[in-house]
Amino acid sequence: MDFNALSGVVVTKESPNYEECCLSWNRAIEKHPLVIVYCQENQDVIQAIKWAKQYGVPFRIRSGTHHYEGYSTGDQLLVIDVSCMNRIELNETTVKVQGGVRNRELYEAVCGAGYPFPGGGCPTVGVAGYTLGGGWGYSSRLFGLGCDQLIEAEVITAEGQLIVANANQHEDLFWALRGSGGGNFGVVTSLTYRLPEKIEMATLINIDYEHVGFAKVVDVALRYQRFFKNLDRRLNLKMAMYNSETKGKGVKLTGLFYGSKEEAQDLLSLFQDATDFDFDYMTVLQANREIQDSHPEFEMYRSGGRFIHRDYSADELLTMLDLIDERAQGSLYTAITFYGLGGAIADVEKDETAFYYRDASFILGFQSVWDDPKYRAINNEWVLERFNVLATYTRGSFINFPIVQPGDYEKNYYGDNLEALKAVKRKYDPEGIFHFEQAIKP
């Protein structure tokens, strides 16, 4: 097996920085690839695919190292890492980014020029992976999901060819890339987005009810559900119902409003009884910086996501919260989170892109966070057991919050768009070389 046949920056088990290069943002994921190739240009990606096929070595595609289940890496395989391909080309109506650009870099370029953008909250998430899975963010109810702004992608296929997918060429692939998740059809080496109209200012929202107990949390959650009926699409929020080592049992609302502080306070006045009721009017760039800076450099966690299509009763919410009444051993924080949907997201038909669950009210996220590796197994088991219970309250799974699950994962992720996605898979990757544990099967 000739590693010298690979181009780019090649890291093997003999390289001094190998262990560092193996790290995922989620430190609970511990994988040791055979070789990691940091691609500098498209030809490095093409060469890596050819090498993998020549030697029969499986491979994964990596950018931000944020995959919840670690499917962007693995043991004894090739990792095609595009994180060094991070050029950004900005003009008055579009922005073109390479496949390695991450959220913070995109915000600095786009918001720094006065444009908002429906990107993600965590600074080091790869924009490509974020977009390919749909792309939820605090601006999504106003501008749509990340994939809804995508107008073109450059993709390296299983044959090692660079193709351009947009509304006029390879339209079927372009449709599939907008919501099917990363790694199914090829290596995406660039994405071009349309830009919204310029908006300079927005209001950052932080509302927290600390140490209030779950009866109060249920009361807030009922208000939150009602609040989203006919909500001004300039506003989006997520609601984390938590059991925290430091803040006890409570609920936190985090959001962004494209309007004044006074208007935001008026809209959200039904939550004025919170222990913290903070609103800050600032530039869109600074608001996104503060959201991103609230994330740690890395974490150790297990998490997954489903879609909510109905309101829950007080009894149902309390039953769900009973699942986190006691944290797993070693857990510092656990939460059931409702991420707001609707608005511009629901303006797009379910079959217009591969992202199927346009009619959902919220994404339900579930997680446990710990900081000592010895608690990994017990927290993994604890989360999976409870996630399967929460699944009975929901319909469909979010590909950007992936988790091992019982039943047909393909149907859970893609709903009635699955058969069309399988057809795209057969066309562009008939041999299934783009394969991982929850890949679309040809």
Short mmCIF file of C-alpha atoms in Angstrom, two decimals:
data_model
loop_
_atom_site.label_atom_id
_atom_site.label_comp_id
_atom_site.label_asym_id
_atom_site.label_seq_id
_atom_site.Cartn_x
_atom_site.Cartn_y
_atom_site.Cartn_z
CA MET A 1 0.00 0.00 0.00
CA ASP A 2 1.78 3.09 -1.29
CA PHE A 3 0.97 6.21 0.74
CA ASN A 4 3.31 8.16 -1.55
CA ALA A 5 0.70 7.85 -4.28
CA LEU A 6 -1.54 10.19 -2.26
CA SER A 7 -1.22 13.96 -2.73
CA GLY A 8 -1.93 16.81 -0.34
CA VAL A 9 -0.71 16.67 3.26
CA VAL A 10 -0.65 12.99 4.22
CA VAL A 11 -0.79 11.93 7.88
CA THR A 12 -0.20 8.30 8.87
CA LYS A 13 0.16 6.49 12.18
CA GLU A 14 3.89 7.22 11.99
CA SER A 15 3.35 10.98 11.74
CA PRO A 16 4.13 12.97 14.92
CA ASN A 17 0.79 14.82 14.76
CA TYR A 18 -1.29 11.70 14.08
CA GLU A 19 -3.16 11.60 17.42
CA GLU A 20 -4.06 15.28 17.20
CA CYS A 21 -5.33 14.79 13.65
CA CYS A 22 -7.59 11.94 14.83
CA LEU A 23 -9.52 14.13 17.26
CA SER A 24 -13.20 14.82 16.70
CA TRP A 25 -14.96 17.85 18.17
CA ASN A 26 -16.99 15.35 20.16
CA ARG A 27 -14.22 13.82 22.24
CA ALA A 28 -16.45 10.83 23.03
CA ILE A 29 -15.62 9.65 19.50
CA GLU A 30 -12.30 7.83 19.41
CA LYS A 31 -11.36 6.57 15.94
CA HIS A 32 -7.97 5.79 14.41
CA PRO A 33 -7.84 6.01 10.62
CA LEU A 34 -5.24 4.27 8.54
CA VAL A 35 -4.35 7.54 6.81
CA ILE A 36 -5.66 11.12 6.75
CA VAL A 37 -5.25 13.27 3.65
CA TYR A 38 -5.56 17.03 4.10
CA CYS A 39 -6.53 18.05 0.57
CA GLN A 40 -5.26 21.39 -0.71
CA GLU A 41 -7.03 21.31 -4.09
CA ASN A 42 -9.54 19.26 -6.07
CA GLN A 43 -6.84 17.06 -7.55
CA ASP A 44 -5.90 15.82 -4.07
CA VAL A 45 -9.50 14.68 -3.54
CA ILE A 46 -9.56 12.95 -6.93
CA GLN A 47 -6.27 11.21 -6.18
CA ALA A 48 -7.53 10.06 -2.76
CA ILE A 49 -10.67 8.51 -4.28
CA LYS A 50 -8.62 6.71 -6.93
CA TRP A 51 -6.18 5.45 -4.26
CA ALA A 52 -9.02 4.14 -2.09
CA LYS A 53 -10.54 2.28 -5.03
CA GLN A 54 -7.16 0.87 -6.11
CA TYR A 55 -6.41 -0.59 -2.68
CA GLY A 56 -9.99 -1.38 -1.65
CA VAL A 57 -9.74 0.91 1.37
CA PRO A 58 -13.01 2.43 2.67
CA PHE A 59 -13.00 6.17 3.19
CA ARG A 60 -14.87 8.98 4.92
CA ILE A 61 -15.18 12.70 4.14
CA ARG A 62 -14.36 15.21 6.87
CA SER A 63 -14.41 18.97 7.27
CA GLY A 64 -15.44 20.27 10.69
CA THR A 65 -15.12 16.94 12.64
CA HIS A 66 -18.62 17.55 14.08
CA HIS A 67 -20.54 14.45 13.01
CA TYR A 68 -22.61 13.37 16.04
CA GLU A 69 -21.98 9.67 15.46
CA GLY A 70 -18.44 10.07 14.12
CA TYR A 71 -19.23 8.90 10.60
CA SER A 72 -16.78 11.43 9.14
CA THR A 73 -13.95 9.29 10.50
CA GLY A 74 -13.34 5.65 11.43
CA ASP A 75 -10.82 2.93 12.22
CA GLN A 76 -8.41 1.62 9.59
CA LEU A 77 -9.74 3.70 6.73
CA LEU A 78 -8.86 6.77 4.66
CA VAL A 79 -10.14 10.16 5.83
CA ILE A 80 -10.45 12.70 3.01
CA ASP A 81 -10.22 15.96 4.95
CA VAL A 82 -11.14 19.13 3.04
CA SER A 83 -10.70 21.58 5.94
CA CYS A 84 -7.69 23.24 4.27
CA MET A 85 -9.81 24.10 1.22
CA ASN A 86 -11.32 27.23 2.73
CA ARG A 87 -11.36 30.04 0.18
CA ILE A 88 -14.34 32.43 0.20
CA GLU A 89 -15.36 34.54 -2.82
CA LEU A 90 -17.91 37.23 -2.00
CA ASN A 91 -19.69 39.54 -4.42
CA GLU A 92 -22.84 41.65 -4.23
CA THR A 93 -25.36 38.85 -4.75
CA THR A 94 -23.59 35.54 -4.03
CA VAL A 95 -20.90 33.94 -1.93
CA LYS A 96 -18.88 30.93 -3.07
CA VAL A 97 -17.09 28.86 -0.43
CA GLN A 98 -14.84 25.85 -0.65
CA GLY A 99 -15.80 22.64 1.12
CA GLY A 100 -13.62 23.29 4.15
CA VAL A 101 -15.08 26.64 5.19
CA ARG A 102 -16.62 26.65 8.67
CA ASN A 103 -19.40 28.71 10.20
CA ARG A 104 -17.21 31.33 11.85
CA GLU A 105 -15.23 32.01 8.67
CA LEU A 106 -18.42 32.35 6.65
CA TYR A 107 -20.03 34.73 9.14
CA GLU A 108 -16.93 36.90 9.33
CA ALA A 109 -16.87 37.29 5.55
CA VAL A 110 -20.60 37.59 4.87
CA CYS A 111 -21.88 39.39 7.96
CA GLY A 112 -18.73 41.50 7.98
CA ALA A 113 -19.86 42.83 4.60
CA GLY A 114 -23.31 43.63 5.99
CA TYR A 115 -25.27 40.55 4.92
CA PRO A 116 -27.12 38.17 7.24
CA PHE A 117 -26.85 34.45 6.52
CA PRO A 118 -28.80 31.37 7.69
CA GLY A 119 -25.77 29.53 9.01
CA GLY A 120 -25.32 27.40 12.10
CA GLY A 121 -24.58 28.32 15.70
CA CYS A 122 -21.38 26.39 16.41
CA PRO A 123 -18.30 28.14 14.98
CA THR A 124 -16.32 25.12 13.84
CA VAL A 125 -19.09 23.16 12.10
CA GLY A 126 -18.27 22.73 8.41
CA VAL A 127 -20.60 24.78 6.23
CA ALA A 128 -20.80 21.97 3.66
CA GLY A 129 -22.02 19.34 6.12
CA TYR A 130 -24.37 21.86 7.72
CA THR A 131 -25.91 22.74 4.35
CA LEU A 132 -26.13 19.22 2.92
CA GLY A 133 -28.25 18.08 5.88
CA GLY A 134 -30.63 21.02 5.49
CA GLY A 135 -29.03 23.50 7.86
CA TRP A 136 -31.01 24.83 10.83
CA GLY A 137 -30.05 28.18 12.35
CA TYR A 138 -31.39 31.20 14.21
CA SER A 139 -32.05 32.97 10.88
CA SER A 140 -33.84 30.06 9.20
CA ARG A 141 -37.43 31.20 9.79
CA LEU A 142 -36.65 34.44 7.91
CA PHE A 143 -34.32 33.19 5.15
CA GLY A 144 -34.97 29.44 5.01
CA LEU A 145 -32.58 26.61 5.77
CA GLY A 146 -28.95 26.75 4.71
CA CYS A 147 -29.73 24.50 1.74
CA ASP A 148 -32.46 26.88 0.57
CA GLN A 149 -29.86 29.54 -0.25
CA LEU A 150 -27.68 27.08 -2.19
CA ILE A 151 -27.64 27.75 -5.95
CA GLU A 152 -24.71 25.59 -7.07
CA ALA A 153 -22.29 22.92 -5.86
CA GLU A 154 -19.12 21.43 -7.28
CA VAL A 155 -18.86 17.71 -6.56
CA ILE A 156 -16.18 15.10 -7.16
CA THR A 157 -17.90 11.83 -8.04
CA ALA A 158 -17.07 8.16 -7.56
CA GLU A 159 -15.43 8.25 -11.00
CA GLY A 160 -13.10 11.01 -9.88
CA GLN A 161 -14.79 13.61 -12.05
CA LEU A 162 -15.54 17.18 -11.03
CA ILE A 163 -19.12 18.08 -11.95
CA VAL A 164 -21.24 21.17 -11.37
CA ALA A 165 -24.76 20.69 -9.99
CA ASN A 166 -27.35 23.44 -10.15
CA ALA A 167 -30.88 24.08 -11.44
CA ASN A 168 -29.75 23.65 -15.05
CA GLN A 169 -27.27 20.77 -14.96
CA HIS A 170 -27.24 17.61 -12.88
CA GLU A 171 -30.52 18.88 -11.46
CA ASP A 172 -31.26 15.57 -9.77
CA LEU A 173 -27.99 15.68 -7.84
CA PHE A 174 -28.57 19.34 -6.96
CA TRP A 175 -32.00 18.39 -5.57
CA ALA A 176 -30.47 15.56 -3.52
CA LEU A 177 -27.64 17.67 -2.08
CA ARG A 178 -30.17 20.01 -0.47
CA GLY A 179 -31.08 17.91 2.56
CA SER A 180 -29.72 14.37 2.13
CA GLY A 181 -26.74 14.81 4.47
CA GLY A 182 -23.03 14.64 3.67
CA GLY A 183 -21.09 11.78 2.15
CA ASN A 184 -23.76 10.05 0.08
CA PHE A 185 -23.02 11.05 -3.51
CA GLY A 186 -19.57 12.59 -3.73
CA VAL A 187 -17.11 15.02 -2.19
CA VAL A 188 -18.51 18.56 -2.28
CA THR A 189 -15.58 20.90 -2.85
CA SER A 190 -17.44 24.18 -3.27
CA LEU A 191 -20.88 25.68 -2.66
CA THR A 192 -22.38 28.90 -4.01
CA TYR A 193 -25.16 30.65 -2.10
CA ARG A 194 -27.41 33.57 -2.92
CA LEU A 195 -27.15 36.37 -0.40
CA PRO A 196 -30.14 37.96 1.35
CA GLU A 197 -30.61 41.71 1.33
CA LYS A 198 -28.27 43.53 3.69
CA ILE A 199 -29.39 43.85 7.31
CA GLU A 200 -27.00 45.54 9.70
CA MET A 201 -28.58 45.05 13.13
CA ALA A 202 -30.46 42.39 15.11
CA THR A 203 -31.41 41.58 18.71
CA LEU A 204 -29.81 38.66 20.53
CA ILE A 205 -32.16 37.01 23.02
CA ASN A 206 -31.24 35.07 26.16
CA ILE A 207 -34.04 34.07 28.54
CA ASP A 208 -33.26 31.61 31.32
CA TYR A 209 -35.26 30.05 34.13
CA GLU A 210 -32.65 28.54 36.47
CA HIS A 211 -33.41 26.23 39.42
CA VAL A 212 -37.18 26.39 38.85
CA GLY A 213 -38.13 22.69 38.74
CA PHE A 214 -39.93 20.80 36.00
CA ALA A 215 -43.44 21.98 36.87
CA LYS A 216 -42.36 25.51 35.91
CA VAL A 217 -40.50 24.17 32.87
CA VAL A 218 -43.72 22.58 31.63
CA ASP A 219 -45.54 25.89 32.09
CA VAL A 220 -42.90 27.69 29.99
CA ALA A 221 -42.93 24.96 27.35
CA LEU A 222 -46.71 25.25 26.96
CA ARG A 223 -46.31 29.00 26.44
CA TYR A 224 -43.50 28.38 23.95
CA GLN A 225 -45.69 26.07 21.86
CA ARG A 226 -48.53 28.60 21.77
CA PHE A 227 -46.07 31.42 21.07
CA PHE A 228 -44.95 29.83 17.81
CA LYS A 229 -48.45 29.97 16.33
CA ASN A 230 -48.36 32.70 13.63
CA LEU A 231 -45.01 33.93 14.95
CA ASP A 232 -43.24 36.83 13.21
CA ARG A 233 -40.71 35.05 10.98
CA ARG A 234 -38.04 37.63 11.82
CA LEU A 235 -37.70 35.73 15.12
CA ASN A 236 -36.42 32.25 15.81
CA LEU A 237 -35.66 30.51 19.09
CA LYS A 238 -34.56 27.27 20.58
CA MET A 239 -35.84 26.12 23.97
CA ALA A 240 -33.61 23.85 26.06
CA MET A 241 -35.37 22.10 28.96
CA TYR A 242 -32.40 21.04 31.05
CA ASN A 243 -31.09 19.27 34.11
CA SER A 244 -27.73 20.90 34.82
CA GLU A 245 -25.13 20.30 37.51
CA THR A 246 -24.73 24.07 37.91
CA LYS A 247 -28.20 25.47 37.07
CA GLY A 248 -30.45 22.70 38.34
CA LYS A 249 -33.70 21.96 36.52
CA GLY A 250 -34.72 24.79 34.27
CA VAL A 251 -35.38 26.02 30.76
CA LYS A 252 -33.47 28.43 28.52
CA LEU A 253 -34.64 30.26 25.39
CA THR A 254 -31.99 31.50 22.99
CA GLY A 255 -32.87 33.43 19.86
CA LEU A 256 -32.25 36.07 17.24
CA PHE A 257 -34.70 38.76 16.12
CA TYR A 258 -34.20 40.91 13.05
CA GLY A 259 -35.65 44.01 14.65
CA SER A 260 -35.22 46.36 17.61
CA LYS A 261 -34.66 45.41 21.23
CA GLU A 262 -37.93 47.08 22.25
CA GLU A 263 -39.93 45.17 19.68
CA ALA A 264 -38.30 41.90 20.74
CA GLN A 265 -39.07 42.57 24.40
CA ASP A 266 -42.67 43.26 23.53
CA LEU A 267 -42.96 40.07 21.44
CA LEU A 268 -41.48 37.97 24.23
CA SER A 269 -43.17 39.68 27.19
CA LEU A 270 -44.93 36.44 28.17
CA PHE A 271 -41.53 35.17 29.37
CA GLN A 272 -40.78 38.18 31.59
CA ASP A 273 -41.00 36.02 34.72
CA ALA A 274 -37.63 34.42 33.85
CA THR A 275 -34.65 34.64 36.18
CA ASP A 276 -32.71 36.19 33.26
CA PHE A 277 -34.45 38.24 30.57
CA ASP A 278 -31.63 39.68 28.46
CA PHE A 279 -31.89 41.42 25.09
CA ASP A 280 -28.98 43.01 23.25
CA TYR A 281 -29.27 45.05 20.06
CA MET A 282 -26.09 44.74 18.05
CA THR A 283 -24.70 44.11 14.60
CA VAL A 284 -25.68 40.81 13.00
CA LEU A 285 -21.98 39.90 12.94
CA GLN A 286 -21.57 40.53 16.68
CA ALA A 287 -24.75 38.59 17.48
CA ASN A 288 -23.43 35.58 15.59
CA ARG A 289 -20.04 35.93 17.28
CA GLU A 290 -21.70 35.83 20.70
CA ILE A 291 -23.78 32.78 19.78
CA GLN A 292 -20.67 31.02 18.54
CA ASP A 293 -18.54 32.04 21.52
CA SER A 294 -21.06 30.38 23.84
CA HIS A 295 -19.90 27.00 22.51
CA PRO A 296 -16.89 25.27 24.11
CA GLU A 297 -13.75 24.36 22.14
CA PHE A 298 -14.88 20.73 22.27
CA GLU A 299 -17.25 18.49 24.20
CA MET A 300 -17.88 14.90 25.19
CA TYR A 301 -21.52 14.05 24.52
CA ARG A 302 -24.17 11.83 22.91
CA SER A 303 -27.03 13.43 21.05
CA GLY A 304 -29.70 12.93 18.40
CA GLY A 305 -32.66 14.69 16.79
CA ARG A 306 -36.25 14.05 15.67
CA PHE A 307 -39.11 16.16 14.26
CA ILE A 308 -42.13 17.44 16.20
CA HIS A 309 -45.42 17.83 14.30
CA ARG A 310 -47.89 18.60 17.10
CA ASP A 311 -48.25 20.33 20.44
CA TYR A 312 -47.74 18.32 23.62
CA SER A 313 -50.01 18.42 26.66
CA ALA A 314 -48.74 19.29 30.12
CA ASP A 315 -48.85 15.60 31.08
CA GLU A 316 -46.89 14.59 27.99
CA LEU A 317 -44.23 17.23 28.61
CA LEU A 318 -43.87 16.14 32.22
CA THR A 319 -43.55 12.50 31.14
CA MET A 320 -40.81 13.49 28.71
CA LEU A 321 -39.01 15.49 31.37
CA ASP A 322 -39.17 12.52 33.73
CA LEU A 323 -36.61 10.94 31.39
CA ILE A 324 -34.04 13.52 32.52
CA ASP A 325 -35.17 13.79 36.15
CA GLU A 326 -31.89 12.09 37.10
CA ARG A 327 -28.81 12.58 34.94
CA ALA A 328 -26.69 9.62 33.92
CA GLN A 329 -23.66 8.90 36.08
CA GLY A 330 -20.95 11.44 35.29
CA SER A 331 -23.28 13.66 33.25
CA LEU A 332 -22.93 17.41 33.80
CA TYR A 333 -25.83 18.45 31.64
CA THR A 334 -28.74 16.86 29.82
CA ALA A 335 -31.51 18.54 27.86
CA ILE A 336 -34.52 18.10 25.64
CA THR A 337 -34.42 20.99 23.16
CA PHE A 338 -37.05 22.34 20.77
CA TYR A 339 -35.53 24.13 17.75
CA GLY A 340 -37.99 26.46 16.02
CA LEU A 341 -39.15 25.72 12.48
CA GLY A 342 -41.86 27.25 10.29
CA GLY A 343 -41.69 30.59 8.50
CA ALA A 344 -39.60 30.46 5.32
CA ILE A 345 -38.72 26.80 5.97
CA ALA A 346 -42.35 25.80 5.42
CA ASP A 347 -42.66 27.94 2.27
CA VAL A 348 -40.77 25.24 0.33
CA GLU A 349 -42.65 22.11 -0.73
CA LYS A 350 -41.62 18.79 0.85
CA ASP A 351 -40.45 17.36 -2.49
CA GLU A 352 -38.80 20.55 -3.78
CA THR A 353 -35.55 19.61 -2.03
CA ALA A 354 -34.37 16.42 -0.32
CA PHE A 355 -35.15 17.97 3.10
CA TYR A 356 -38.53 16.36 3.70
CA TYR A 357 -39.88 17.56 7.05
CA ARG A 358 -40.87 21.07 5.99
CA ASP A 359 -44.18 20.87 7.84
CA ALA A 360 -42.69 20.12 11.27
CA SER A 361 -43.13 22.61 14.09
CA PHE A 362 -39.81 21.94 15.82
CA ILE A 363 -36.74 19.75 15.79
CA LEU A 364 -36.42 17.82 19.05
CA GLY A 365 -32.83 17.44 20.21
CA PHE A 366 -31.74 15.23 23.10
CA GLN A 367 -28.30 15.11 24.67
CA SER A 368 -26.11 14.26 27.62
CA VAL A 369 -22.72 15.90 28.23
CA TRP A 370 -19.92 14.60 30.45
CA ASP A 371 -16.22 15.35 30.90
CA ASP A 372 -14.62 12.09 32.05
CA PRO A 373 -14.08 9.36 29.41
CA LYS A 374 -14.88 6.62 31.92
CA TYR A 375 -18.55 7.64 31.78
CA ARG A 376 -18.85 7.30 28.01
CA ALA A 377 -20.47 3.84 27.91
CA ILE A 378 -23.03 4.53 30.62
CA ASN A 379 -24.05 7.86 29.06
CA ASN A 380 -24.30 6.33 25.60
CA GLU A 381 -26.63 3.64 26.91
CA TRP A 382 -28.63 6.16 28.95
CA VAL A 383 -29.18 8.45 25.92
CA LEU A 384 -30.08 5.67 23.49
CA GLU A 385 -32.62 4.15 25.87
CA ARG A 386 -34.36 7.49 26.40
CA PHE A 387 -34.06 8.63 22.81
CA ASN A 388 -36.05 5.57 21.74
CA VAL A 389 -38.80 6.64 24.15
CA LEU A 390 -38.79 10.21 22.81
CA ALA A 391 -39.05 8.80 19.29
CA THR A 392 -42.58 7.64 20.12
CA TYR A 393 -43.59 11.31 20.53
CA THR A 394 -42.10 12.37 17.19
CA ARG A 395 -42.05 11.51 13.48
CA GLY A 396 -38.91 11.45 11.38
CA SER A 397 -35.23 11.97 12.21
CA PHE A 398 -32.96 14.94 11.46
CA ILE A 399 -29.95 13.88 9.39
CA ASN A 400 -27.81 16.69 10.86
CA PHE A 401 -28.50 15.36 14.38
CA PRO A 402 -27.86 11.69 13.53
CA ILE A 403 -27.99 8.84 16.01
CA VAL A 404 -28.07 5.04 15.87
CA GLN A 405 -31.75 4.11 15.89
CA PRO A 406 -34.01 1.10 15.57
CA GLY A 407 -36.02 0.56 12.41
CA ASP A 408 -35.45 1.97 8.95
CA TYR A 409 -33.04 4.88 9.35
CA GLU A 410 -33.38 5.82 5.65
CA LYS A 411 -37.15 6.22 5.91
CA ASN A 412 -36.76 8.11 9.18
CA TYR A 413 -34.35 10.61 7.64
CA TYR A 414 -35.90 11.08 4.21
CA GLY A 415 -39.59 10.19 4.38
CA ASP A 416 -41.28 10.03 0.98
CA ASN A 417 -38.18 11.49 -0.72
CA LEU A 418 -36.25 8.24 -0.12
CA GLU A 419 -36.97 6.51 -3.42
CA ALA A 420 -35.90 9.55 -5.43
CA LEU A 421 -32.70 9.73 -3.38
CA LYS A 422 -32.00 6.07 -4.05
CA ALA A 423 -32.33 6.75 -7.78
CA VAL A 424 -29.78 9.57 -7.51
CA LYS A 425 -27.49 7.25 -5.57
CA ARG A 426 -27.72 4.56 -8.26
CA LYS A 427 -26.90 7.12 -10.95
CA TYR A 428 -23.92 8.86 -9.34
CA ASP A 429 -22.51 6.12 -7.09
CA PRO A 430 -23.73 2.77 -8.47
CA GLU A 431 -21.01 0.77 -6.71
CA GLY A 432 -21.69 2.43 -3.36
CA ILE A 433 -18.13 3.57 -2.69
CA PHE A 434 -19.50 6.54 -0.75
CA HIS A 435 -20.54 4.36 2.14
CA PHE A 436 -20.84 4.76 5.89
CA GLU A 437 -23.00 3.34 8.66
CA GLN A 438 -26.12 5.34 7.77
CA ALA A 439 -25.49 5.98 4.07
CA ILE A 440 -28.21 5.90 1.45
CA LYS A 441 -28.13 2.45 -0.07
CA PRO A 442 -28.15 2.17 -3.88
#
